[in-house]
Amino acid sequence: MTSANTRPTTIEAEGTEPYTVPLAPGVSAYIQPDGGWCLNNAGFVTDGERTLLVDTAATERRAKLLREAVVASGAPLPTTVVNTHHHGDHTYGNCVFTPRATVVGHADCRRETLAAGLQLHLAWPEVDYGHIEVTPPTLTYTDELTVHIGDTEVRLLHPGPAHTVGDTIVHLPGRGVVFTGDLIFNGGTPFIMMGSLSGSLSALATLRALDASVVVPGHGRVTDPSVYDTVERYLRYVEDLARTSHAAGRTPLEAARDADLGEFAALRESERLVANLHRAYAELDGLPLGAPLDLLTVLGDMMTMNGGRPIACHA
């Protein structure tokens, strides 16, 4: 499973072009630098006869590049696509792989994909997405589902509300690899606006228990379990900031504007702090995990934190 477009896991690819990383026999990650807004990762598992794809991409063009990378590796076109959650950067490209492929995801991922519709078009109407048809999972599960690709066991695990309400962890226990979806950002700010702070901390415990040595985050370079510590420190920082600011009667925006990010200032998309505080406040107010927030307010606060500029989509 190698090609001229592969990179070793220990070397950062130069430039901004997507690249594949062989991780284990029949297992590859597909990385889209630099992992900012709408530049997600994907991956694929193959036995030479069947291929399972983990997530797609935000535009038709990017999804077709992903398809070309799968074929260039020597793998057949996917017959299964697993969505780690419903966000458009991970699901818009589903339509490029269907009807040949069956789309699999958590039951809430299907529900949220249908409810969100052309979600990225609404957020970033100026982007050329190409021809996109909303294509939700047609095979769903609630707690755990196992798929076998040859002798590779692919476990799909739902950690509960975390990044979203319908997240899926894709664990390959025999290969020591885990695809985390957006439960993990490597080099980017975690984002829990549509999920849960406490649930995200719980999801980290689930990921650690899997004991996978290779971690493919939803955004950013392939890494190792040390990334869990960085994400947990950030979430604990949000938790502490939310608790003190909420008790003082400060709004999430006020708290975010005055916050000292410290070590987390180096993470991309720091404007997500205010969205994460909105979610933390909702939990402090006793709302159910994953309860919908006022998106116009949250997105407006993020734009304020971004210097009054609209958040840039990099797709």
PDB file of C-alpha atoms in Angstrom:
ATOM      1  CA  MET A   1       0.000   0.000   0.000  1.00  0.00           C
ATOM      2  CA  THR A   2       2.482   2.630  -1.129  1.00  0.00           C
ATOM      3  CA  SER A   3       2.545   5.209  -3.899  1.00  0.00           C
ATOM      4  CA  ALA A   4       4.547   8.206  -5.009  1.00  0.00           C
ATOM      5  CA  ASN A   5       2.105  10.324  -3.020  1.00  0.00           C
ATOM      6  CA  THR A   6       2.847   8.813   0.376  1.00  0.00           C
ATOM      7  CA  ARG A   7       4.801  10.227   3.307  1.00  0.00           C
ATOM      8  CA  PRO A   8       6.239   8.518   6.391  1.00  0.00           C
ATOM      9  CA  THR A   9       4.267   9.247   9.548  1.00  0.00           C
ATOM     10  CA  THR A  10       7.270  10.908  11.158  1.00  0.00           C
ATOM     11  CA  ILE A  11       7.821  13.543   8.470  1.00  0.00           C
ATOM     12  CA  GLU A  12       5.592  16.550   7.940  1.00  0.00           C
ATOM     13  CA  ALA A  13       4.575  16.941   4.310  1.00  0.00           C
ATOM     14  CA  GLU A  14       5.513  20.242   2.763  1.00  0.00           C
ATOM     15  CA  GLY A  15       3.024  22.541   1.063  1.00  0.00           C
ATOM     16  CA  THR A  16      -0.735  22.421   1.103  1.00  0.00           C
ATOM     17  CA  GLU A  17      -1.516  19.463  -1.153  1.00  0.00           C
ATOM     18  CA  PRO A  18      -3.283  16.435   0.358  1.00  0.00           C
ATOM     19  CA  TYR A  19      -1.126  13.366   0.892  1.00  0.00           C
ATOM     20  CA  THR A  20      -1.513   9.772   2.010  1.00  0.00           C
ATOM     21  CA  VAL A  21       0.307   8.176   4.925  1.00  0.00           C
ATOM     22  CA  PRO A  22       0.634   4.370   5.113  1.00  0.00           C
ATOM     23  CA  LEU A  23      -0.021   3.373   8.718  1.00  0.00           C
ATOM     24  CA  ALA A  24      -0.207  -0.425   8.712  1.00  0.00           C
ATOM     25  CA  PRO A  25      -0.739  -3.189   6.134  1.00  0.00           C
ATOM     26  CA  GLY A  26      -3.828  -2.132   4.172  1.00  0.00           C
ATOM     27  CA  VAL A  27      -4.384   1.029   6.255  1.00  0.00           C
ATOM     28  CA  SER A  28      -3.709   4.617   5.167  1.00  0.00           C
ATOM     29  CA  ALA A  29      -4.554   8.104   6.332  1.00  0.00           C
ATOM     30  CA  TYR A  30      -5.374  10.935   3.931  1.00  0.00           C
ATOM     31  CA  ILE A  31      -4.210  14.293   5.260  1.00  0.00           C
ATOM     32  CA  GLN A  32      -5.304  17.735   4.052  1.00  0.00           C
ATOM     33  CA  PRO A  33      -2.904  20.412   5.312  1.00  0.00           C
ATOM     34  CA  ASP A  34      -2.966  22.466   7.353  1.00  0.00           C
ATOM     35  CA  GLY A  35      -6.121  21.111   8.948  1.00  0.00           C
ATOM     36  CA  GLY A  36      -7.933  24.445   9.323  1.00  0.00           C
ATOM     37  CA  TRP A  37     -11.640  25.096   8.817  1.00  0.00           C
ATOM     38  CA  CYS A  38     -12.995  22.500   6.328  1.00  0.00           C
ATOM     39  CA  LEU A  39      -9.596  20.852   5.713  1.00  0.00           C
ATOM     40  CA  ASN A  40     -10.335  17.507   7.318  1.00  0.00           C
ATOM     41  CA  ASN A  41      -8.595  14.151   7.287  1.00  0.00           C
ATOM     42  CA  ALA A  42      -9.884  10.878   5.904  1.00  0.00           C
ATOM     43  CA  GLY A  43      -8.499   7.357   5.665  1.00  0.00           C
ATOM     44  CA  PHE A  44      -9.026   3.970   4.118  1.00  0.00           C
ATOM     45  CA  VAL A  45      -8.719   0.279   4.932  1.00  0.00           C
ATOM     46  CA  THR A  46      -8.404  -2.347   2.204  1.00  0.00           C
ATOM     47  CA  ASP A  47      -7.616  -6.003   1.677  1.00  0.00           C
ATOM     48  CA  GLY A  48      -7.114  -5.550  -2.064  1.00  0.00           C
ATOM     49  CA  GLU A  49     -10.655  -6.659  -2.835  1.00  0.00           C
ATOM     50  CA  ARG A  50     -12.770  -4.397  -0.647  1.00  0.00           C
ATOM     51  CA  THR A  51     -12.115  -0.907   0.689  1.00  0.00           C
ATOM     52  CA  LEU A  52     -13.630   0.965   3.625  1.00  0.00           C
ATOM     53  CA  LEU A  53     -13.280   4.748   3.601  1.00  0.00           C
ATOM     54  CA  VAL A  54     -13.308   6.857   6.778  1.00  0.00           C
ATOM     55  CA  ASP A  55     -14.926  10.241   5.998  1.00  0.00           C
ATOM     56  CA  THR A  56     -14.873  12.167   2.727  1.00  0.00           C
ATOM     57  CA  ALA A  57     -14.265  15.900   2.088  1.00  0.00           C
ATOM     58  CA  ALA A  58     -15.914  19.320   1.868  1.00  0.00           C
ATOM     59  CA  THR A  59     -16.081  19.786  -1.900  1.00  0.00           C
ATOM     60  CA  GLU A  60     -16.652  17.649  -4.948  1.00  0.00           C
ATOM     61  CA  ARG A  61     -13.129  18.446  -6.173  1.00  0.00           C
ATOM     62  CA  ARG A  62     -11.509  17.411  -2.894  1.00  0.00           C
ATOM     63  CA  ALA A  63     -13.599  14.241  -2.679  1.00  0.00           C
ATOM     64  CA  LYS A  64     -12.500  13.289  -6.185  1.00  0.00           C
ATOM     65  CA  LEU A  65      -8.866  13.860  -5.197  1.00  0.00           C
ATOM     66  CA  LEU A  66      -9.456  11.513  -2.269  1.00  0.00           C
ATOM     67  CA  ARG A  67     -10.967   8.950  -4.636  1.00  0.00           C
ATOM     68  CA  GLU A  68      -7.925   9.258  -6.913  1.00  0.00           C
ATOM     69  CA  ALA A  69      -5.591   8.752  -3.949  1.00  0.00           C
ATOM     70  CA  VAL A  70      -7.392   5.528  -2.986  1.00  0.00           C
ATOM     71  CA  VAL A  71      -7.074   4.165  -6.526  1.00  0.00           C
ATOM     72  CA  ALA A  72      -3.441   5.322  -6.818  1.00  0.00           C
ATOM     73  CA  SER A  73      -2.604   3.271  -3.733  1.00  0.00           C
ATOM     74  CA  GLY A  74      -3.740   0.124  -5.513  1.00  0.00           C
ATOM     75  CA  ALA A  75      -6.959  -0.245  -3.523  1.00  0.00           C
ATOM     76  CA  PRO A  76     -10.337  -0.739  -5.204  1.00  0.00           C
ATOM     77  CA  LEU A  77     -12.973   1.951  -4.917  1.00  0.00           C
ATOM     78  CA  PRO A  78     -14.713   1.949  -1.521  1.00  0.00           C
ATOM     79  CA  THR A  79     -17.822  -0.121  -0.965  1.00  0.00           C
ATOM     80  CA  THR A  80     -18.224   1.290   2.557  1.00  0.00           C
ATOM     81  CA  VAL A  81     -17.930   4.888   3.758  1.00  0.00           C
ATOM     82  CA  VAL A  82     -17.931   5.531   7.515  1.00  0.00           C
ATOM     83  CA  ASN A  83     -18.782   9.049   8.693  1.00  0.00           C
ATOM     84  CA  THR A  84     -17.246  10.029  12.039  1.00  0.00           C
ATOM     85  CA  HIS A  85     -19.896  12.783  12.415  1.00  0.00           C
ATOM     86  CA  HIS A  86     -22.286  14.891  10.361  1.00  0.00           C
ATOM     87  CA  HIS A  87     -20.276  18.053   9.628  1.00  0.00           C
ATOM     88  CA  GLY A  88     -20.076  18.847   5.934  1.00  0.00           C
ATOM     89  CA  ASP A  89     -16.289  18.729   5.669  1.00  0.00           C
ATOM     90  CA  HIS A  90     -16.540  15.039   6.567  1.00  0.00           C
ATOM     91  CA  THR A  91     -19.781  14.188   4.733  1.00  0.00           C
ATOM     92  CA  TYR A  92     -20.289  16.446   1.701  1.00  0.00           C
ATOM     93  CA  GLY A  93     -18.153  14.142  -0.446  1.00  0.00           C
ATOM     94  CA  ASN A  94     -20.260  11.067   0.362  1.00  0.00           C
ATOM     95  CA  CYS A  95     -22.164  11.576  -2.891  1.00  0.00           C
ATOM     96  CA  VAL A  96     -18.951  11.066  -4.891  1.00  0.00           C
ATOM     97  CA  PHE A  97     -18.728   7.479  -3.586  1.00  0.00           C
ATOM     98  CA  THR A  98     -22.390   6.443  -3.728  1.00  0.00           C
ATOM     99  CA  PRO A  99     -24.317   4.467  -4.856  1.00  0.00           C
ATOM    100  CA  ARG A 100     -21.372   2.063  -5.118  1.00  0.00           C
ATOM    101  CA  ALA A 101     -20.596   2.570  -1.436  1.00  0.00           C
ATOM    102  CA  THR A 102     -22.886   2.160   1.555  1.00  0.00           C
ATOM    103  CA  VAL A 103     -22.593   5.064   4.000  1.00  0.00           C
ATOM    104  CA  VAL A 104     -22.397   4.008   7.666  1.00  0.00           C
ATOM    105  CA  GLY A 105     -22.682   6.183  10.752  1.00  0.00           C
ATOM    106  CA  HIS A 106     -24.264   6.657  14.134  1.00  0.00           C
ATOM    107  CA  ALA A 107     -28.039   7.060  14.116  1.00  0.00           C
ATOM    108  CA  ASP A 108     -27.682  10.656  15.309  1.00  0.00           C
ATOM    109  CA  CYS A 109     -25.164  11.330  12.543  1.00  0.00           C
ATOM    110  CA  ARG A 110     -27.840  10.386   9.999  1.00  0.00           C
ATOM    111  CA  ARG A 111     -30.423  12.557  11.747  1.00  0.00           C
ATOM    112  CA  GLU A 112     -28.105  15.549  12.003  1.00  0.00           C
ATOM    113  CA  THR A 113     -26.881  15.209   8.407  1.00  0.00           C
ATOM    114  CA  LEU A 114     -30.470  15.360   7.170  1.00  0.00           C
ATOM    115  CA  ALA A 115     -31.370  18.224   9.503  1.00  0.00           C
ATOM    116  CA  ALA A 116     -28.295  20.267   8.569  1.00  0.00           C
ATOM    117  CA  GLY A 117     -28.750  19.901   4.823  1.00  0.00           C
ATOM    118  CA  LEU A 118     -26.287  21.995   2.806  1.00  0.00           C
ATOM    119  CA  GLN A 119     -24.798  23.341   6.013  1.00  0.00           C
ATOM    120  CA  LEU A 120     -21.503  24.569   4.576  1.00  0.00           C
ATOM    121  CA  HIS A 121     -23.291  26.452   1.809  1.00  0.00           C
ATOM    122  CA  LEU A 122     -25.097  28.462   4.481  1.00  0.00           C
ATOM    123  CA  ALA A 123     -21.933  29.217   6.446  1.00  0.00           C
ATOM    124  CA  TRP A 124     -19.652  29.903   3.477  1.00  0.00           C
ATOM    125  CA  PRO A 125     -21.771  30.596   0.373  1.00  0.00           C
ATOM    126  CA  GLU A 126     -18.799  31.904  -1.615  1.00  0.00           C
ATOM    127  CA  VAL A 127     -16.987  28.539  -1.748  1.00  0.00           C
ATOM    128  CA  ASP A 128     -17.126  26.468  -4.940  1.00  0.00           C
ATOM    129  CA  TYR A 129     -18.408  23.177  -3.541  1.00  0.00           C
ATOM    130  CA  GLY A 130     -19.174  21.647  -6.927  1.00  0.00           C
ATOM    131  CA  HIS A 131     -22.131  19.291  -7.223  1.00  0.00           C
ATOM    132  CA  ILE A 132     -23.084  18.176  -3.719  1.00  0.00           C
ATOM    133  CA  GLU A 133     -26.061  16.046  -2.778  1.00  0.00           C
ATOM    134  CA  VAL A 134     -26.757  15.551   0.924  1.00  0.00           C
ATOM    135  CA  THR A 135     -26.036  11.845   1.447  1.00  0.00           C
ATOM    136  CA  PRO A 136     -26.590  10.621   5.021  1.00  0.00           C
ATOM    137  CA  PRO A 137     -25.699   7.200   6.389  1.00  0.00           C
ATOM    138  CA  THR A 138     -28.123   4.520   5.232  1.00  0.00           C
ATOM    139  CA  LEU A 139     -26.728   1.937   7.662  1.00  0.00           C
ATOM    140  CA  THR A 140     -26.763   3.146  11.258  1.00  0.00           C
ATOM    141  CA  TYR A 141     -25.860   1.870  14.699  1.00  0.00           C
ATOM    142  CA  THR A 142     -26.311   3.151  18.255  1.00  0.00           C
ATOM    143  CA  ASP A 143     -23.500   1.841  20.480  1.00  0.00           C
ATOM    144  CA  GLU A 144     -20.996  -0.293  18.597  1.00  0.00           C
ATOM    145  CA  LEU A 145     -20.644  -1.945  15.194  1.00  0.00           C
ATOM    146  CA  THR A 146     -17.856  -4.120  13.804  1.00  0.00           C
ATOM    147  CA  VAL A 147     -16.937  -4.376  10.125  1.00  0.00           C
ATOM    148  CA  HIS A 148     -14.340  -6.796   8.756  1.00  0.00           C
ATOM    149  CA  ILE A 149     -12.211  -5.880   5.742  1.00  0.00           C
ATOM    150  CA  GLY A 150     -10.317  -9.088   5.060  1.00  0.00           C
ATOM    151  CA  ASP A 151      -8.497  -9.869   8.300  1.00  0.00           C
ATOM    152  CA  THR A 152      -8.713  -6.271   9.558  1.00  0.00           C
ATOM    153  CA  GLU A 153     -11.283  -5.697  12.280  1.00  0.00           C
ATOM    154  CA  VAL A 154     -12.818  -2.205  12.127  1.00  0.00           C
ATOM    155  CA  ARG A 155     -14.688  -1.277  15.302  1.00  0.00           C
ATOM    156  CA  LEU A 156     -17.099   1.654  15.231  1.00  0.00           C
ATOM    157  CA  LEU A 157     -17.673   3.080  18.709  1.00  0.00           C
ATOM    158  CA  HIS A 158     -20.039   5.825  19.802  1.00  0.00           C
ATOM    159  CA  PRO A 159     -18.541   7.732  22.776  1.00  0.00           C
ATOM    160  CA  GLY A 160     -21.716   9.695  23.544  1.00  0.00           C
ATOM    161  CA  PRO A 161     -22.150  13.429  22.850  1.00  0.00           C
ATOM    162  CA  ALA A 162     -18.691  14.963  22.441  1.00  0.00           C
ATOM    163  CA  HIS A 163     -17.695  16.880  19.307  1.00  0.00           C
ATOM    164  CA  THR A 164     -21.281  16.333  18.125  1.00  0.00           C
ATOM    165  CA  VAL A 165     -24.124  14.141  19.353  1.00  0.00           C
ATOM    166  CA  GLY A 166     -23.418  11.475  16.709  1.00  0.00           C
ATOM    167  CA  ASP A 167     -19.668  10.872  16.804  1.00  0.00           C
ATOM    168  CA  THR A 168     -17.989   7.642  15.753  1.00  0.00           C
ATOM    169  CA  ILE A 169     -14.528   6.432  16.746  1.00  0.00           C
ATOM    170  CA  VAL A 170     -13.024   4.082  14.131  1.00  0.00           C
ATOM    171  CA  HIS A 171     -10.684   1.683  15.911  1.00  0.00           C
ATOM    172  CA  LEU A 172      -8.516  -0.953  14.246  1.00  0.00           C
ATOM    173  CA  PRO A 173      -7.424  -3.016  17.276  1.00  0.00           C
ATOM    174  CA  GLY A 174      -5.243  -5.431  15.314  1.00  0.00           C
ATOM    175  CA  ARG A 175      -3.400  -2.574  13.606  1.00  0.00           C
ATOM    176  CA  GLY A 176      -2.913  -0.213  16.559  1.00  0.00           C
ATOM    177  CA  VAL A 177      -4.654   2.602  14.703  1.00  0.00           C
ATOM    178  CA  VAL A 178      -7.561   4.853  15.633  1.00  0.00           C
ATOM    179  CA  PHE A 179      -9.365   7.424  13.490  1.00  0.00           C
ATOM    180  CA  THR A 180     -10.808   9.895  15.978  1.00  0.00           C
ATOM    181  CA  GLY A 181     -12.790  12.235  13.765  1.00  0.00           C
ATOM    182  CA  ASP A 182     -13.045  15.682  15.330  1.00  0.00           C
ATOM    183  CA  LEU A 183     -12.810  14.390  18.872  1.00  0.00           C
ATOM    184  CA  ILE A 184      -9.153  15.270  18.301  1.00  0.00           C
ATOM    185  CA  PHE A 185      -7.555  18.244  16.552  1.00  0.00           C
ATOM    186  CA  ASN A 186      -3.772  18.174  16.214  1.00  0.00           C
ATOM    187  CA  GLY A 187      -2.516  21.753  16.114  1.00  0.00           C
ATOM    188  CA  GLY A 188      -6.011  23.209  16.008  1.00  0.00           C
ATOM    189  CA  THR A 189      -8.374  24.370  18.732  1.00  0.00           C
ATOM    190  CA  PRO A 190     -10.903  21.722  19.845  1.00  0.00           C
ATOM    191  CA  PHE A 191     -14.489  22.554  18.891  1.00  0.00           C
ATOM    192  CA  ILE A 192     -17.450  21.367  20.978  1.00  0.00           C
ATOM    193  CA  MET A 193     -20.176  23.830  19.983  1.00  0.00           C
ATOM    194  CA  MET A 194     -22.497  21.050  18.781  1.00  0.00           C
ATOM    195  CA  GLY A 195     -21.539  18.481  21.384  1.00  0.00           C
ATOM    196  CA  SER A 196     -20.508  18.453  25.018  1.00  0.00           C
ATOM    197  CA  LEU A 197     -17.596  19.538  27.213  1.00  0.00           C
ATOM    198  CA  SER A 198     -18.055  16.803  29.778  1.00  0.00           C
ATOM    199  CA  GLY A 199     -18.753  14.336  26.975  1.00  0.00           C
ATOM    200  CA  SER A 200     -15.545  15.312  25.210  1.00  0.00           C
ATOM    201  CA  LEU A 201     -13.569  14.612  28.374  1.00  0.00           C
ATOM    202  CA  SER A 202     -15.291  11.251  28.647  1.00  0.00           C
ATOM    203  CA  ALA A 203     -14.472  10.521  24.995  1.00  0.00           C
ATOM    204  CA  LEU A 204     -10.783  11.092  25.759  1.00  0.00           C
ATOM    205  CA  ALA A 205     -10.963   8.380  28.401  1.00  0.00           C
ATOM    206  CA  THR A 206     -12.520   6.071  25.813  1.00  0.00           C
ATOM    207  CA  LEU A 207      -9.756   6.832  23.320  1.00  0.00           C
ATOM    208  CA  ARG A 208      -7.012   6.251  25.881  1.00  0.00           C
ATOM    209  CA  ALA A 209      -8.514   2.888  26.824  1.00  0.00           C
ATOM    210  CA  LEU A 210      -8.192   1.704  23.218  1.00  0.00           C
ATOM    211  CA  ASP A 211      -4.398   1.879  23.563  1.00  0.00           C
ATOM    212  CA  ALA A 212      -3.830   2.641  19.867  1.00  0.00           C
ATOM    213  CA  SER A 213      -0.286   3.813  19.129  1.00  0.00           C
ATOM    214  CA  VAL A 214      -1.208   5.682  15.914  1.00  0.00           C
ATOM    215  CA  VAL A 215      -3.797   8.452  16.116  1.00  0.00           C
ATOM    216  CA  VAL A 216      -5.398   9.975  13.022  1.00  0.00           C
ATOM    217  CA  PRO A 217      -7.101  13.196  14.162  1.00  0.00           C
ATOM    218  CA  GLY A 218      -9.995  14.821  12.350  1.00  0.00           C
ATOM    219  CA  HIS A 219      -7.696  17.721  11.465  1.00  0.00           C
ATOM    220  CA  GLY A 220      -3.911  17.986  11.543  1.00  0.00           C
ATOM    221  CA  ARG A 221      -1.030  15.566  11.115  1.00  0.00           C
ATOM    222  CA  VAL A 222      -1.017  11.902  12.105  1.00  0.00           C
ATOM    223  CA  THR A 223       0.236  11.674  15.654  1.00  0.00           C
ATOM    224  CA  ASP A 224       0.376   9.526  18.791  1.00  0.00           C
ATOM    225  CA  PRO A 225      -1.609   9.363  22.050  1.00  0.00           C
ATOM    226  CA  SER A 226       0.269  12.322  23.523  1.00  0.00           C
ATOM    227  CA  VAL A 227      -2.185  14.523  21.624  1.00  0.00           C
ATOM    228  CA  TYR A 228      -4.872  13.429  24.090  1.00  0.00           C
ATOM    229  CA  ASP A 229      -3.028  15.254  26.863  1.00  0.00           C
ATOM    230  CA  THR A 230      -2.995  18.525  24.913  1.00  0.00           C
ATOM    231  CA  VAL A 231      -6.702  18.273  24.131  1.00  0.00           C
ATOM    232  CA  GLU A 232      -7.528  17.430  27.741  1.00  0.00           C
ATOM    233  CA  ARG A 233      -5.522  20.360  29.063  1.00  0.00           C
ATOM    234  CA  TYR A 234      -7.399  22.682  26.728  1.00  0.00           C
ATOM    235  CA  LEU A 235     -10.797  21.277  27.719  1.00  0.00           C
ATOM    236  CA  ARG A 236      -9.924  21.595  31.418  1.00  0.00           C
ATOM    237  CA  TYR A 237      -8.892  25.188  30.738  1.00  0.00           C
ATOM    238  CA  VAL A 238     -12.298  25.851  29.147  1.00  0.00           C
ATOM    239  CA  GLU A 239     -14.008  24.093  32.038  1.00  0.00           C
ATOM    240  CA  ASP A 240     -12.236  26.256  34.637  1.00  0.00           C
ATOM    241  CA  LEU A 241     -12.732  29.485  32.697  1.00  0.00           C
ATOM    242  CA  ALA A 242     -16.410  28.736  32.190  1.00  0.00           C
ATOM    243  CA  ARG A 243     -16.982  27.923  35.859  1.00  0.00           C
ATOM    244  CA  THR A 244     -15.432  31.143  37.170  1.00  0.00           C
ATOM    245  CA  SER A 245     -16.849  33.405  34.452  1.00  0.00           C
ATOM    246  CA  HIS A 246     -20.343  31.930  34.677  1.00  0.00           C
ATOM    247  CA  ALA A 247     -20.339  32.400  38.448  1.00  0.00           C
ATOM    248  CA  ALA A 248     -19.258  36.038  37.963  1.00  0.00           C
ATOM    249  CA  GLY A 249     -22.153  36.686  35.592  1.00  0.00           C
ATOM    250  CA  ARG A 250     -19.929  37.309  32.583  1.00  0.00           C
ATOM    251  CA  THR A 251     -21.045  36.394  29.077  1.00  0.00           C
ATOM    252  CA  PRO A 252     -19.043  33.860  27.060  1.00  0.00           C
ATOM    253  CA  LEU A 253     -17.840  36.666  24.815  1.00  0.00           C
ATOM    254  CA  GLU A 254     -16.679  38.783  27.744  1.00  0.00           C
ATOM    255  CA  ALA A 255     -14.856  35.811  29.208  1.00  0.00           C
ATOM    256  CA  ALA A 256     -13.230  34.894  25.911  1.00  0.00           C
ATOM    257  CA  ARG A 257     -12.095  38.437  25.153  1.00  0.00           C
ATOM    258  CA  ASP A 258     -10.243  38.746  28.474  1.00  0.00           C
ATOM    259  CA  ALA A 259      -8.881  35.208  28.548  1.00  0.00           C
ATOM    260  CA  ASP A 260      -5.168  34.463  28.590  1.00  0.00           C
ATOM    261  CA  LEU A 261      -4.801  31.475  26.265  1.00  0.00           C
ATOM    262  CA  GLY A 262      -1.279  30.700  27.438  1.00  0.00           C
ATOM    263  CA  GLU A 263       0.031  27.575  25.728  1.00  0.00           C
ATOM    264  CA  PHE A 264      -3.166  27.320  23.656  1.00  0.00           C
ATOM    265  CA  ALA A 265      -2.515  30.610  21.841  1.00  0.00           C
ATOM    266  CA  ALA A 266      -0.441  28.583  19.372  1.00  0.00           C
ATOM    267  CA  LEU A 267      -3.448  26.508  18.296  1.00  0.00           C
ATOM    268  CA  ARG A 268      -5.186  27.470  15.071  1.00  0.00           C
ATOM    269  CA  GLU A 269      -8.755  28.832  15.140  1.00  0.00           C
ATOM    270  CA  SER A 270      -8.505  30.344  18.620  1.00  0.00           C
ATOM    271  CA  GLU A 271     -11.876  32.047  18.024  1.00  0.00           C
ATOM    272  CA  ARG A 272     -13.450  28.688  18.858  1.00  0.00           C
ATOM    273  CA  LEU A 273     -12.887  29.473  22.527  1.00  0.00           C
ATOM    274  CA  VAL A 274     -16.063  31.548  22.707  1.00  0.00           C
ATOM    275  CA  ALA A 275     -18.121  28.792  21.054  1.00  0.00           C
ATOM    276  CA  ASN A 276     -16.714  26.272  23.509  1.00  0.00           C
ATOM    277  CA  LEU A 277     -17.624  28.586  26.396  1.00  0.00           C
ATOM    278  CA  HIS A 278     -21.193  28.814  25.110  1.00  0.00           C
ATOM    279  CA  ARG A 279     -21.358  25.017  25.265  1.00  0.00           C
ATOM    280  CA  ALA A 280     -19.809  24.911  28.736  1.00  0.00           C
ATOM    281  CA  TYR A 281     -22.277  27.549  29.962  1.00  0.00           C
ATOM    282  CA  ALA A 282     -25.173  25.487  28.614  1.00  0.00           C
ATOM    283  CA  GLU A 283     -24.020  22.522  30.679  1.00  0.00           C
ATOM    284  CA  LEU A 284     -23.575  24.700  33.763  1.00  0.00           C
ATOM    285  CA  ASP A 285     -27.157  25.859  33.206  1.00  0.00           C
ATOM    286  CA  GLY A 286     -28.287  22.234  33.322  1.00  0.00           C
ATOM    287  CA  LEU A 287     -29.235  21.843  29.657  1.00  0.00           C
ATOM    288  CA  PRO A 288     -29.022  18.322  28.211  1.00  0.00           C
ATOM    289  CA  LEU A 289     -25.706  17.345  26.643  1.00  0.00           C
ATOM    290  CA  GLY A 290     -25.693  18.429  23.019  1.00  0.00           C
ATOM    291  CA  ALA A 291     -28.770  20.649  23.376  1.00  0.00           C
ATOM    292  CA  PRO A 292     -28.946  23.081  20.407  1.00  0.00           C
ATOM    293  CA  LEU A 293     -27.407  26.519  20.926  1.00  0.00           C
ATOM    294  CA  ASP A 294     -28.371  29.804  19.286  1.00  0.00           C
ATOM    295  CA  LEU A 295     -26.064  29.440  16.286  1.00  0.00           C
ATOM    296  CA  LEU A 296     -26.400  33.035  15.107  1.00  0.00           C
ATOM    297  CA  THR A 297     -25.244  34.284  18.493  1.00  0.00           C
ATOM    298  CA  VAL A 298     -22.373  31.813  18.726  1.00  0.00           C
ATOM    299  CA  LEU A 299     -21.174  32.378  15.175  1.00  0.00           C
ATOM    300  CA  GLY A 300     -21.430  36.132  15.670  1.00  0.00           C
ATOM    301  CA  ASP A 301     -19.299  35.887  18.810  1.00  0.00           C
ATOM    302  CA  MET A 302     -16.713  33.845  16.929  1.00  0.00           C
ATOM    303  CA  MET A 303     -16.563  36.490  14.213  1.00  0.00           C
ATOM    304  CA  THR A 304     -16.030  39.123  16.918  1.00  0.00           C
ATOM    305  CA  MET A 305     -13.196  37.033  18.346  1.00  0.00           C
ATOM    306  CA  ASN A 306     -11.798  36.805  14.805  1.00  0.00           C
ATOM    307  CA  GLY A 307     -11.288  40.553  14.741  1.00  0.00           C
ATOM    308  CA  GLY A 308     -14.710  41.244  13.283  1.00  0.00           C
ATOM    309  CA  ARG A 309     -13.854  39.273  10.131  1.00  0.00           C
ATOM    310  CA  PRO A 310     -15.890  36.309   8.870  1.00  0.00           C
ATOM    311  CA  ILE A 311     -14.278  32.968   9.641  1.00  0.00           C
ATOM    312  CA  ALA A 312     -12.376  31.775   6.576  1.00  0.00           C
ATOM    313  CA  CYS A 313     -13.209  28.437   4.988  1.00  0.00           C
ATOM    314  CA  HIS A 314     -10.100  26.856   3.440  1.00  0.00           C
ATOM    315  CA  ALA A 315     -11.833  24.256   1.297  1.00  0.00           C
TER     316      ALA A 315
END
